[in-house]
Amino acid sequence: MDNDEIFLEKLGYKQELKRELTSFSNFAVSFTIISILTGINSLFTFGLTNGGPVGLVWGWTLVALFSGLVSLSMAEICSAYPTSGGLYFWSAQLAGKQHAPVYSWITGWFNLIGQVATTAGIDFGLATFILNVIASNNSDFVPVAWHNLLLYLAILVIHGLLNTFANKIVKFLCDVSVWWHIFGTLIIVITVLAGAPSRESAGFVFTTFNKDPTAGLPSDAYIFFIGLLTAQYTFTGFDASAHMTEETKNAAVAGPVGIVLSVVISFVAGLFYIVGLLFAMPDITSTIQGGLPAIFANSVGQVGSNLLSVIVMGAMFFAGMSSLTANSRMMFAFARDGALPFSNVWHTINPDTKTPVASVWLGVLLCFVLGLPVLSDPVRALSSGVPVAFTAITSIAVIGLYISYVIPVFLRLTISRDRFVPGPFHLGKFSPVVGWISVLWVAFITVLFVLPTSLPNDLNSATFTWENNLNYTGPMVVFFTLLFMAWWAVDARRWFKGPKVIERSVSDMEFPKVVEQQPSQATVTSAI
């Protein structure tokens, strides 16, 4: 056995997945799921409405800073426990034997729900984007909700087939995706700036604040913080590098570096993309009405807009594919420890491809279920927006994932502050400061993103509707939390004991020599 397999056995698991990913491939998975061309395009007009250019530029920078701190805290723990279970395994180890079951249960379910919602949001967004591009080229075609659902299902099935039969192709496409995003961003920005009939000023891009005067929100500061959703939604999914560690060589270093670098490079590329779009856009009102295609068409016409849209669709396709990959690995690990119904089914490996095929298709099924609310009005035109129920379920991706991100960080700072054994990637004396800032930031955004995005003065007025004015994210988060905690209280606490290797104390863990010369803290910091 090589050093990675030896270390995995010391953590209590045998090597089942095929370990063939390089450090670059591990980073590529997280970078692809973050996908600036998916997150920014999906919520660019939302950001323009809630904060305008100031919210997009400086909100992006603010969120990237705090998301980077969260990623550093996670990377430190990943280096100590590089397993597919990732966050929920970390929580179990850091909580100690007595509290391991409940903490790993909570972390695992928040992470699973957030991952499924993220995959669903990406693929549903891709289906919507494709239909809107078709409609922009054919005035006689009016896409409706059931069209969206069928195309969404087709995309999910394609991603499922790729993850079932073409693991090497998925790895190759993840690597390609990095360059697709980087060069695609460059091509889009250069093209729209070169073709724009006029360009906005630097003062407009960096100092203009915009809001919807009909929203009734209490202050400009409130509006700015609500607009942070554009950036925060984009900076999700970087835990994928942790879930892929059992398939990565030199995992104790490659996994944590992949987590951090995916955030850093996404910040730089995303800021470049946002600033370029703001300089090239015609005006705020027409951009809000027409979305990103309005900026494309304004600069290069309809044919050019179609070509640029292909770049965006490719990026979204890669993001959905990689998200399903990471999702299936997490469910495989969760089922390995008996935490899912019918765990024996989902914890199976294809003997030829060495991939968790059953978990792949469980992910496809759960994502499709999240899309079913569109059938409440199957002939509703896409131009009027997707049903609010689906939007709310997708919105909990941010809250679900980030809660699961910081639970092990919190445990590292409290219960295990004196017995945590770091891996080769660690923050040294900065670990507590970075960790507590991360915990406080997640507490802040958890409250922030359940607040209403519009507040009509009169609840009885004709302009108020529960569908358009109520933020369903909070109720949905509470509902799912009560659901899996009720299961815990009634039944699961009797049989779920956390990861099946939790018998050993963290202090008894012996960290093997994973690389010939372990990098120092200064070396790791310099690499980042």
Coordinates of C-alpha atoms in Angstrom, one line a residue:
M1 CA 0.0 0.0 0.0
D2 CA 1.1 3.6 -0.6
N3 CA 1.2 6.3 2.1
D4 CA -2.3 7.5 1.2
E5 CA -3.8 4.1 1.7
I6 CA -1.9 3.6 4.9
F7 CA -3.2 6.9 6.3
L8 CA -6.8 6.0 5.2
E9 CA -6.5 2.7 7.1
K10 CA -5.3 4.6 10.2
L11 CA -8.5 6.7 9.9
G12 CA -10.4 3.4 9.9
Y13 CA -11.3 2.8 6.2
K14 CA -9.9 0.6 3.5
Q15 CA -9.2 2.0 0.0
E16 CA -12.3 1.3 -2.2
L17 CA -12.3 4.2 -4.6
K18 CA -9.8 4.5 -7.4
R19 CA -7.0 6.9 -6.3
E20 CA -6.0 8.6 -9.6
L21 CA -6.7 12.3 -9.2
T22 CA -3.7 14.7 -9.2
S23 CA -3.5 17.8 -7.1
F24 CA -4.6 19.9 -10.1
S25 CA -7.6 17.6 -10.7
N26 CA -8.7 17.9 -7.0
F27 CA -8.5 21.7 -7.2
A28 CA -10.4 21.6 -10.5
V29 CA -13.4 19.9 -9.0
S30 CA -14.0 22.7 -6.4
F31 CA -13.1 25.5 -8.9
T32 CA -15.6 24.0 -11.4
I33 CA -18.4 23.8 -8.8
I34 CA -17.8 27.4 -7.6
S35 CA -18.1 28.3 -11.3
I36 CA -18.1 32.1 -11.5
L37 CA -19.8 31.9 -14.9
T38 CA -22.7 30.0 -13.2
G39 CA -23.1 31.9 -9.9
I40 CA -22.5 35.5 -11.3
N41 CA -24.7 35.0 -14.4
S42 CA -27.5 33.5 -12.3
L43 CA -27.7 36.4 -9.8
F44 CA -26.1 39.4 -11.6
T45 CA -29.4 41.2 -12.0
F46 CA -30.3 40.4 -8.4
G47 CA -27.1 42.2 -7.4
L48 CA -27.8 45.1 -9.7
T49 CA -31.2 45.5 -8.0
N50 CA -29.8 45.2 -4.5
G51 CA -26.8 47.4 -4.3
G52 CA -26.0 48.0 -7.9
P53 CA -22.3 48.2 -9.0
V54 CA -21.2 49.0 -5.5
G55 CA -22.8 45.9 -4.2
L56 CA -21.5 43.7 -6.9
V57 CA -17.8 44.9 -6.8
W58 CA -17.3 45.5 -3.1
G59 CA -19.8 42.8 -2.0
W60 CA -17.8 40.3 -4.1
T61 CA -14.6 41.4 -2.4
L62 CA -16.0 41.3 1.1
V63 CA -17.6 37.8 0.6
A64 CA -14.4 36.5 -1.0
L65 CA -12.4 37.6 2.0
F66 CA -14.6 35.8 4.6
S67 CA -15.2 32.8 2.4
G68 CA -11.4 32.6 2.1
L69 CA -11.0 32.5 5.9
V70 CA -13.7 29.7 6.0
S71 CA -11.8 27.8 3.4
L72 CA -8.5 28.1 5.4
S73 CA -10.2 26.8 8.5
M74 CA -11.7 23.8 6.6
A75 CA -8.4 23.1 4.8
E76 CA -6.6 22.7 8.1
I77 CA -9.0 20.1 9.3
C78 CA -9.1 18.4 5.8
S79 CA -5.3 17.9 6.1
A80 CA -5.7 16.0 9.3
Y81 CA -8.7 13.8 8.1
P82 CA -8.6 13.4 4.3
T83 CA -11.7 11.1 3.8
S84 CA -14.7 11.2 1.4
G85 CA -17.0 11.8 4.4
G86 CA -15.3 15.2 4.8
L87 CA -17.2 17.5 7.1
Y88 CA -19.3 15.0 9.0
F89 CA -16.3 12.7 9.6
W90 CA -14.4 15.8 10.9
S91 CA -17.2 16.7 13.3
A92 CA -17.3 13.2 14.7
Q93 CA -13.5 13.1 15.3
L94 CA -13.4 16.6 16.8
A95 CA -16.5 16.1 19.0
G96 CA -15.0 13.1 20.8
K97 CA -16.6 9.7 21.3
Q98 CA -19.5 10.8 23.5
H99 CA -20.8 13.5 21.2
A100 CA -19.6 12.2 17.9
P101 CA -23.0 10.6 16.7
V102 CA -25.1 13.7 17.1
Y103 CA -22.6 16.2 15.7
S104 CA -21.7 14.0 12.7
W105 CA -25.5 13.5 12.1
I106 CA -26.2 17.2 12.0
T107 CA -23.2 18.1 9.9
G108 CA -23.8 15.3 7.5
W109 CA -27.4 16.2 6.8
F110 CA -26.8 19.9 6.5
N111 CA -24.0 19.1 4.0
L112 CA -26.1 16.6 2.1
I113 CA -29.1 18.9 1.8
G114 CA -26.9 21.8 0.7
Q115 CA -25.1 19.7 -1.9
V116 CA -28.2 18.4 -3.5
A117 CA -29.7 21.9 -3.6
T118 CA -26.5 23.2 -5.2
T119 CA -26.5 20.5 -7.9
A120 CA -30.2 21.1 -8.5
G121 CA -29.7 24.9 -8.8
I122 CA -26.9 24.6 -11.3
D123 CA -28.6 22.1 -13.6
F124 CA -32.0 23.8 -13.4
G125 CA -30.3 27.1 -14.1
L126 CA -28.6 25.6 -17.1
A127 CA -32.0 24.3 -18.5
T128 CA -33.5 27.8 -18.0
F129 CA -30.6 29.5 -19.7
I130 CA -30.7 27.2 -22.7
L131 CA -34.5 27.8 -23.2
N132 CA -34.1 31.5 -22.9
V133 CA -31.3 31.6 -25.5
I134 CA -33.6 29.5 -27.8
A135 CA -36.5 31.9 -27.2
S136 CA -34.3 35.0 -27.9
N137 CA -33.6 33.5 -31.4
N138 CA -37.2 32.4 -32.1
S139 CA -40.0 34.9 -31.2
D140 CA -42.6 32.2 -31.8
F141 CA -41.2 29.9 -29.1
V142 CA -42.4 30.6 -25.6
P143 CA -40.7 28.3 -23.1
V144 CA -42.9 27.2 -20.2
A145 CA -42.3 25.4 -16.9
W146 CA -42.8 21.8 -18.1
H147 CA -40.2 22.5 -20.9
N148 CA -37.8 23.5 -18.2
L149 CA -38.5 20.4 -16.2
L150 CA -37.9 18.0 -19.1
L151 CA -34.7 19.7 -20.2
Y152 CA -33.6 19.7 -16.5
L153 CA -34.2 15.9 -16.3
A154 CA -32.2 15.4 -19.5
I155 CA -29.2 17.3 -18.2
L156 CA -29.3 15.4 -14.9
V157 CA -29.4 12.1 -16.8
I158 CA -26.4 13.1 -18.9
H159 CA -24.5 14.0 -15.8
G160 CA -25.5 10.8 -14.2
L161 CA -24.3 8.7 -17.2
L162 CA -21.0 10.5 -17.3
N163 CA -20.4 9.8 -13.6
T164 CA -21.4 6.2 -14.1
F165 CA -19.5 5.1 -17.2
A166 CA -16.9 7.8 -17.9
N167 CA -15.0 8.5 -14.7
K168 CA -11.8 9.3 -16.7
I169 CA -13.8 11.6 -19.0
V170 CA -15.3 13.4 -15.9
K171 CA -11.7 13.9 -14.6
F172 CA -10.6 15.2 -18.0
L173 CA -13.6 17.6 -18.3
C174 CA -12.9 18.9 -14.7
D175 CA -9.4 19.7 -15.8
V176 CA -10.7 21.3 -19.0
S177 CA -13.2 23.3 -17.0
V178 CA -10.5 25.2 -15.2
W179 CA -9.2 26.6 -18.5
W180 CA -12.7 26.9 -20.0
H181 CA -13.7 29.2 -17.1
I182 CA -10.5 31.2 -17.2
F183 CA -10.2 31.7 -20.9
G184 CA -14.0 31.9 -21.3
T185 CA -14.1 34.8 -18.8
L186 CA -11.3 36.5 -20.7
I187 CA -13.1 36.1 -24.0
I188 CA -16.4 37.4 -22.7
V189 CA -14.9 40.4 -21.0
I190 CA -12.7 41.4 -23.9
T191 CA -15.4 40.9 -26.5
V192 CA -18.1 42.9 -24.7
L193 CA -15.7 45.7 -23.9
A194 CA -14.4 45.9 -27.5
G195 CA -17.9 45.8 -29.0
A196 CA -19.8 48.0 -26.6
P197 CA -21.0 51.2 -28.3
S198 CA -20.1 53.1 -25.2
R199 CA -18.6 52.3 -21.8
E200 CA -19.4 53.3 -18.3
S201 CA -17.0 55.4 -16.3
A202 CA -14.9 54.1 -13.4
G203 CA -16.9 56.2 -11.1
F204 CA -20.1 54.5 -12.1
V205 CA -18.5 51.0 -11.7
F206 CA -17.0 51.5 -8.3
T207 CA -19.2 54.0 -6.6
T208 CA -22.8 53.7 -8.0
F209 CA -25.4 52.4 -5.6
N210 CA -28.7 51.1 -6.9
K211 CA -31.9 49.9 -5.2
D212 CA -35.5 49.0 -6.1
P213 CA -37.6 52.0 -4.7
T214 CA -40.7 49.8 -4.6
A215 CA -39.1 47.1 -2.4
G216 CA -39.7 49.1 0.8
L217 CA -36.4 48.0 2.4
P218 CA -35.4 50.0 5.5
S219 CA -31.9 51.2 4.6
D220 CA -29.1 51.2 2.0
A221 CA -27.0 49.1 4.3
Y222 CA -29.7 46.5 4.5
I223 CA -30.0 46.4 0.7
F224 CA -26.2 46.1 0.3
F225 CA -26.1 43.1 2.7
I226 CA -29.1 41.4 1.0
G227 CA -27.2 41.8 -2.3
L228 CA -24.3 39.8 -0.9
L229 CA -26.2 36.7 -2.0
T230 CA -24.8 37.1 -5.5
A231 CA -21.3 36.5 -4.3
Q232 CA -22.1 34.1 -1.4
Y233 CA -24.1 31.8 -3.6
T234 CA -21.1 31.6 -6.0
F235 CA -18.6 30.8 -3.3
T236 CA -20.2 27.5 -2.4
G237 CA -19.1 23.9 -3.2
F238 CA -15.4 24.2 -2.4
D239 CA -15.8 21.4 0.1
A240 CA -15.7 19.1 -3.0
S241 CA -11.9 18.9 -2.7
A242 CA -12.4 17.2 0.7
H243 CA -14.9 14.7 -0.6
M244 CA -12.5 13.7 -3.4
T245 CA -9.5 13.1 -1.2
E246 CA -9.9 9.3 -1.2
E247 CA -9.4 9.5 -5.0
T248 CA -6.5 12.0 -4.8
K249 CA -2.8 11.3 -4.5
N250 CA -1.0 13.0 -1.6
A251 CA -4.4 13.8 -0.3
A252 CA -3.3 15.4 3.0
V253 CA -1.7 18.3 1.1
A254 CA -3.6 18.3 -2.2
G255 CA -7.1 18.3 -0.6
P256 CA -6.6 21.4 1.6
V257 CA -4.7 23.3 -1.1
G258 CA -7.5 22.6 -3.6
I259 CA -10.0 24.0 -1.1
V260 CA -8.2 27.3 -0.6
L261 CA -6.9 27.9 -4.2
S262 CA -10.4 27.3 -5.7
V263 CA -11.6 30.3 -3.6
V264 CA -8.6 32.5 -4.3
I265 CA -8.6 32.0 -8.1
S266 CA -12.4 32.3 -8.3
F267 CA -12.1 35.7 -6.5
V268 CA -9.6 37.1 -9.0
A269 CA -11.4 35.7 -12.1
G270 CA -14.8 36.7 -10.7
L271 CA -13.8 40.3 -9.9
F272 CA -12.4 40.7 -13.4
Y273 CA -15.6 39.3 -14.9
I274 CA -17.9 41.6 -12.8
V275 CA -15.9 44.7 -13.5
G276 CA -15.8 44.0 -17.2
L277 CA -19.6 43.4 -17.4
L278 CA -20.3 46.6 -15.5
F279 CA -18.1 48.7 -17.8
A280 CA -19.8 47.2 -20.9
M281 CA -23.4 47.1 -19.9
P282 CA -25.8 49.6 -21.6
D283 CA -27.6 50.8 -18.4
I284 CA -28.9 49.4 -15.2
T285 CA -32.6 49.4 -16.1
S286 CA -32.2 47.6 -19.4
T287 CA -29.7 45.1 -18.0
I288 CA -32.0 44.2 -15.1
Q289 CA -34.8 43.6 -17.6
G290 CA -32.8 41.6 -20.1
G291 CA -30.1 40.0 -17.9
L292 CA -26.6 39.0 -19.2
P293 CA -27.9 38.4 -22.8
A294 CA -28.7 42.1 -22.9
I295 CA -25.1 43.0 -22.3
F296 CA -23.9 40.5 -24.9
A297 CA -26.4 41.6 -27.5
N298 CA -25.6 45.3 -26.9
S299 CA -22.0 44.7 -27.6
V300 CA -21.9 42.0 -30.4
G301 CA -25.4 41.5 -31.6
Q302 CA -27.6 38.4 -31.5
V303 CA -25.2 36.0 -33.3
G304 CA -22.3 37.1 -31.1
S305 CA -24.5 36.9 -28.0
N306 CA -25.3 33.2 -29.0
L307 CA -21.6 32.4 -29.2
L308 CA -20.8 34.0 -25.8
S309 CA -23.8 32.1 -24.4
V310 CA -22.2 28.8 -25.5
I311 CA -19.3 29.6 -23.2
V312 CA -21.6 30.2 -20.3
M313 CA -23.6 27.1 -21.0
G314 CA -20.4 25.0 -21.1
A315 CA -19.3 26.3 -17.8
M316 CA -22.7 25.5 -16.2
F317 CA -22.6 22.0 -17.7
F318 CA -19.2 21.4 -16.2
A319 CA -20.3 22.8 -12.8
G320 CA -23.3 20.5 -12.7
M321 CA -21.3 17.5 -13.6
S322 CA -18.7 18.1 -11.0
S323 CA -21.3 19.0 -8.3
L324 CA -23.0 15.6 -8.9
T325 CA -19.6 13.9 -8.6
A326 CA -18.9 15.5 -5.2
N327 CA -22.4 14.9 -4.1
S328 CA -22.3 11.2 -4.8
R329 CA -19.0 10.8 -2.9
M330 CA -20.5 12.4 0.2
M331 CA -23.6 10.2 0.0
F332 CA -21.4 7.1 -0.5
A333 CA -19.4 8.0 2.7
F334 CA -22.5 8.8 4.6
A335 CA -24.1 5.5 3.6
R336 CA -20.8 3.7 4.4
D337 CA -21.5 4.6 8.0
G338 CA -25.2 3.7 7.9
A339 CA -26.6 7.2 8.0
L340 CA -29.0 7.0 5.0
P341 CA -32.1 4.8 4.6
F342 CA -31.1 1.7 2.6
S343 CA -27.4 2.5 3.2
N344 CA -26.3 -0.9 1.9
V345 CA -27.7 0.0 -1.5
W346 CA -26.0 3.4 -1.7
H347 CA -22.7 2.1 -0.4
T348 CA -21.8 0.0 -3.4
I349 CA -18.9 0.4 -5.8
N350 CA -18.9 -0.5 -9.5
P351 CA -16.2 -3.2 -9.7
D352 CA -15.0 -2.0 -13.1
T353 CA -15.0 1.8 -12.7
K354 CA -14.5 1.9 -8.9
T355 CA -17.2 4.6 -8.6
P356 CA -20.2 4.8 -6.3
V357 CA -22.8 4.3 -9.1
A358 CA -25.8 3.9 -6.8
S359 CA -25.0 7.1 -5.0
V360 CA -24.7 8.9 -8.3
W361 CA -28.2 8.0 -9.3
L362 CA -29.6 8.7 -5.8
G363 CA -28.2 12.3 -6.4
V364 CA -29.9 12.5 -9.8
L365 CA -33.2 11.4 -8.2
L366 CA -33.1 13.8 -5.3
C367 CA -32.2 16.7 -7.6
F368 CA -35.1 15.9 -9.9
V369 CA -37.5 15.8 -7.0
L370 CA -36.4 19.3 -6.1
G371 CA -37.5 20.4 -9.6
L372 CA -41.0 19.0 -9.4
P373 CA -42.6 22.1 -7.8
V374 CA -42.6 23.6 -11.3
L375 CA -45.5 21.3 -12.0
S376 CA -47.7 23.4 -9.8
D377 CA -48.1 25.6 -12.9
P378 CA -46.7 23.6 -15.8
V379 CA -47.7 26.2 -18.5
R380 CA -46.3 29.2 -16.6
A381 CA -43.9 31.1 -18.9
L382 CA -40.3 31.2 -17.8
S383 CA -40.2 34.9 -18.3
S384 CA -42.4 35.2 -15.2
G385 CA -39.8 33.3 -13.1
V386 CA -39.6 29.9 -11.6
P387 CA -41.9 29.0 -8.7
V388 CA -40.9 30.5 -5.4
A389 CA -40.9 27.1 -3.7
F390 CA -38.1 25.8 -6.0
T391 CA -36.2 29.1 -5.6
A392 CA -36.4 28.7 -1.8
I393 CA -35.2 25.1 -1.8
T394 CA -32.3 26.1 -4.0
S395 CA -31.5 29.1 -1.7
I396 CA -30.9 26.9 1.3
A397 CA -27.8 25.6 -0.5
V398 CA -25.8 28.6 0.9
I399 CA -27.1 28.2 4.5
G400 CA -27.0 24.4 4.5
L401 CA -23.5 24.2 3.2
Y402 CA -22.0 26.9 5.3
I403 CA -23.5 25.6 8.5
S404 CA -21.9 22.2 7.7
Y405 CA -18.6 24.0 6.9
V406 CA -18.3 25.7 10.3
I407 CA -19.6 23.0 12.7
P408 CA -16.3 21.1 12.6
V409 CA -14.4 24.4 12.8
F410 CA -16.4 25.3 15.9
L411 CA -15.6 21.9 17.4
R412 CA -11.9 22.3 16.6
L413 CA -11.9 25.6 18.5
T414 CA -13.8 24.3 21.6
I415 CA -14.0 20.6 22.4
S416 CA -10.8 19.7 20.5
R417 CA -8.8 22.8 21.0
D418 CA -6.1 21.0 23.1
R419 CA -6.1 17.6 21.3
F420 CA -6.4 18.4 17.6
V421 CA -3.5 16.8 15.7
P422 CA -2.8 18.9 12.6
G423 CA -1.7 17.5 9.3
P424 CA 1.0 19.0 7.0
F425 CA -1.3 21.9 6.1
H426 CA -2.0 24.0 9.2
L427 CA -2.4 27.7 10.3
G428 CA -0.3 27.6 13.4
K429 CA -1.0 30.4 15.8
F430 CA -3.4 32.0 13.4
S431 CA -5.8 29.1 13.6
P432 CA -8.0 30.3 16.4
V433 CA -8.4 33.8 15.0
V434 CA -9.2 32.6 11.5
G435 CA -11.6 30.0 12.9
W436 CA -13.6 32.3 15.1
I437 CA -14.0 34.9 12.4
S438 CA -15.3 32.1 10.1
V439 CA -17.8 31.0 12.7
L440 CA -19.1 34.5 13.2
W441 CA -19.4 35.2 9.5
V442 CA -21.5 32.1 8.9
A443 CA -23.8 33.0 11.8
F444 CA -24.2 36.4 10.2
I445 CA -25.1 35.1 6.7
T446 CA -27.4 32.5 8.2
V447 CA -29.5 35.2 9.7
L448 CA -29.0 37.6 6.7
F449 CA -30.3 35.3 4.0
V450 CA -33.6 34.4 5.7
L451 CA -34.5 38.1 5.9
P452 CA -37.2 39.4 3.5
T453 CA -36.0 41.0 0.2
S454 CA -39.0 43.3 0.0
L455 CA -41.2 44.9 2.7
P456 CA -44.5 46.4 1.4
N457 CA -45.9 49.0 3.7
D458 CA -49.4 47.4 3.8
L459 CA -49.8 43.7 4.1
N460 CA -53.3 44.1 2.8
S461 CA -52.3 46.1 -0.3
A462 CA -52.8 44.7 -3.8
T463 CA -49.0 44.7 -4.4
F464 CA -48.4 42.3 -1.6
T465 CA -48.5 38.5 -2.3
W466 CA -47.2 35.8 -0.1
E467 CA -45.5 34.2 -3.1
N468 CA -43.5 37.3 -4.1
N469 CA -42.9 39.0 -0.7
L470 CA -42.2 36.2 1.7
N471 CA -38.7 34.7 1.9
Y472 CA -39.3 31.0 2.2
T473 CA -35.7 30.2 2.9
G474 CA -36.0 30.4 6.7
P475 CA -39.1 28.2 6.9
M476 CA -37.5 25.7 4.6
V477 CA -34.3 25.5 6.6
V478 CA -36.3 25.1 9.8
F479 CA -38.5 22.4 8.2
F480 CA -35.6 20.3 7.0
T481 CA -33.8 20.7 10.3
L482 CA -36.8 19.6 12.3
L483 CA -37.2 16.7 9.9
F484 CA -33.8 15.1 10.3
M485 CA -33.6 16.0 14.0
A486 CA -37.0 14.4 14.7
W487 CA -35.7 11.3 12.9
W488 CA -32.6 11.4 15.2
A489 CA -34.7 11.8 18.4
V490 CA -37.3 9.1 17.5
D491 CA -35.1 6.4 16.0
A492 CA -31.6 7.2 14.6
R493 CA -30.0 8.0 18.0
R494 CA -30.5 4.3 18.9
W495 CA -28.4 2.9 16.0
F496 CA -26.3 5.7 14.5
K497 CA -23.0 5.9 16.3
G498 CA -21.2 8.2 13.9
P499 CA -18.4 7.0 11.6
K500 CA -17.7 3.4 12.4
V501 CA -14.1 4.1 13.3
I502 CA -14.9 6.6 16.1
E503 CA -13.8 4.2 18.9
R504 CA -10.3 5.7 18.8
S505 CA -9.6 9.0 20.5
V506 CA -8.3 11.9 18.4
S507 CA -5.3 12.0 20.6
D508 CA -4.5 8.4 19.7
M509 CA -4.4 9.2 16.0
E510 CA -0.9 8.8 14.5
F511 CA -0.2 10.9 11.5
P512 CA 1.9 9.1 9.0
K513 CA 4.5 10.6 6.7
V514 CA 2.5 11.3 3.6
V515 CA 5.2 13.1 1.7
E516 CA 8.9 12.6 1.7
Q517 CA 9.4 16.1 3.2
Q518 CA 6.4 17.7 4.8
P519 CA 6.1 21.4 3.9
S520 CA 6.4 23.9 6.7
Q521 CA 3.7 26.4 7.5
A522 CA 5.7 29.1 5.7
T523 CA 5.9 26.8 2.6
V524 CA 2.2 26.2 2.6
T525 CA 1.3 29.8 3.1
S526 CA 3.7 30.8 0.3
A527 CA 2.0 28.3 -2.0
I528 CA -1.4 29.7 -1.3

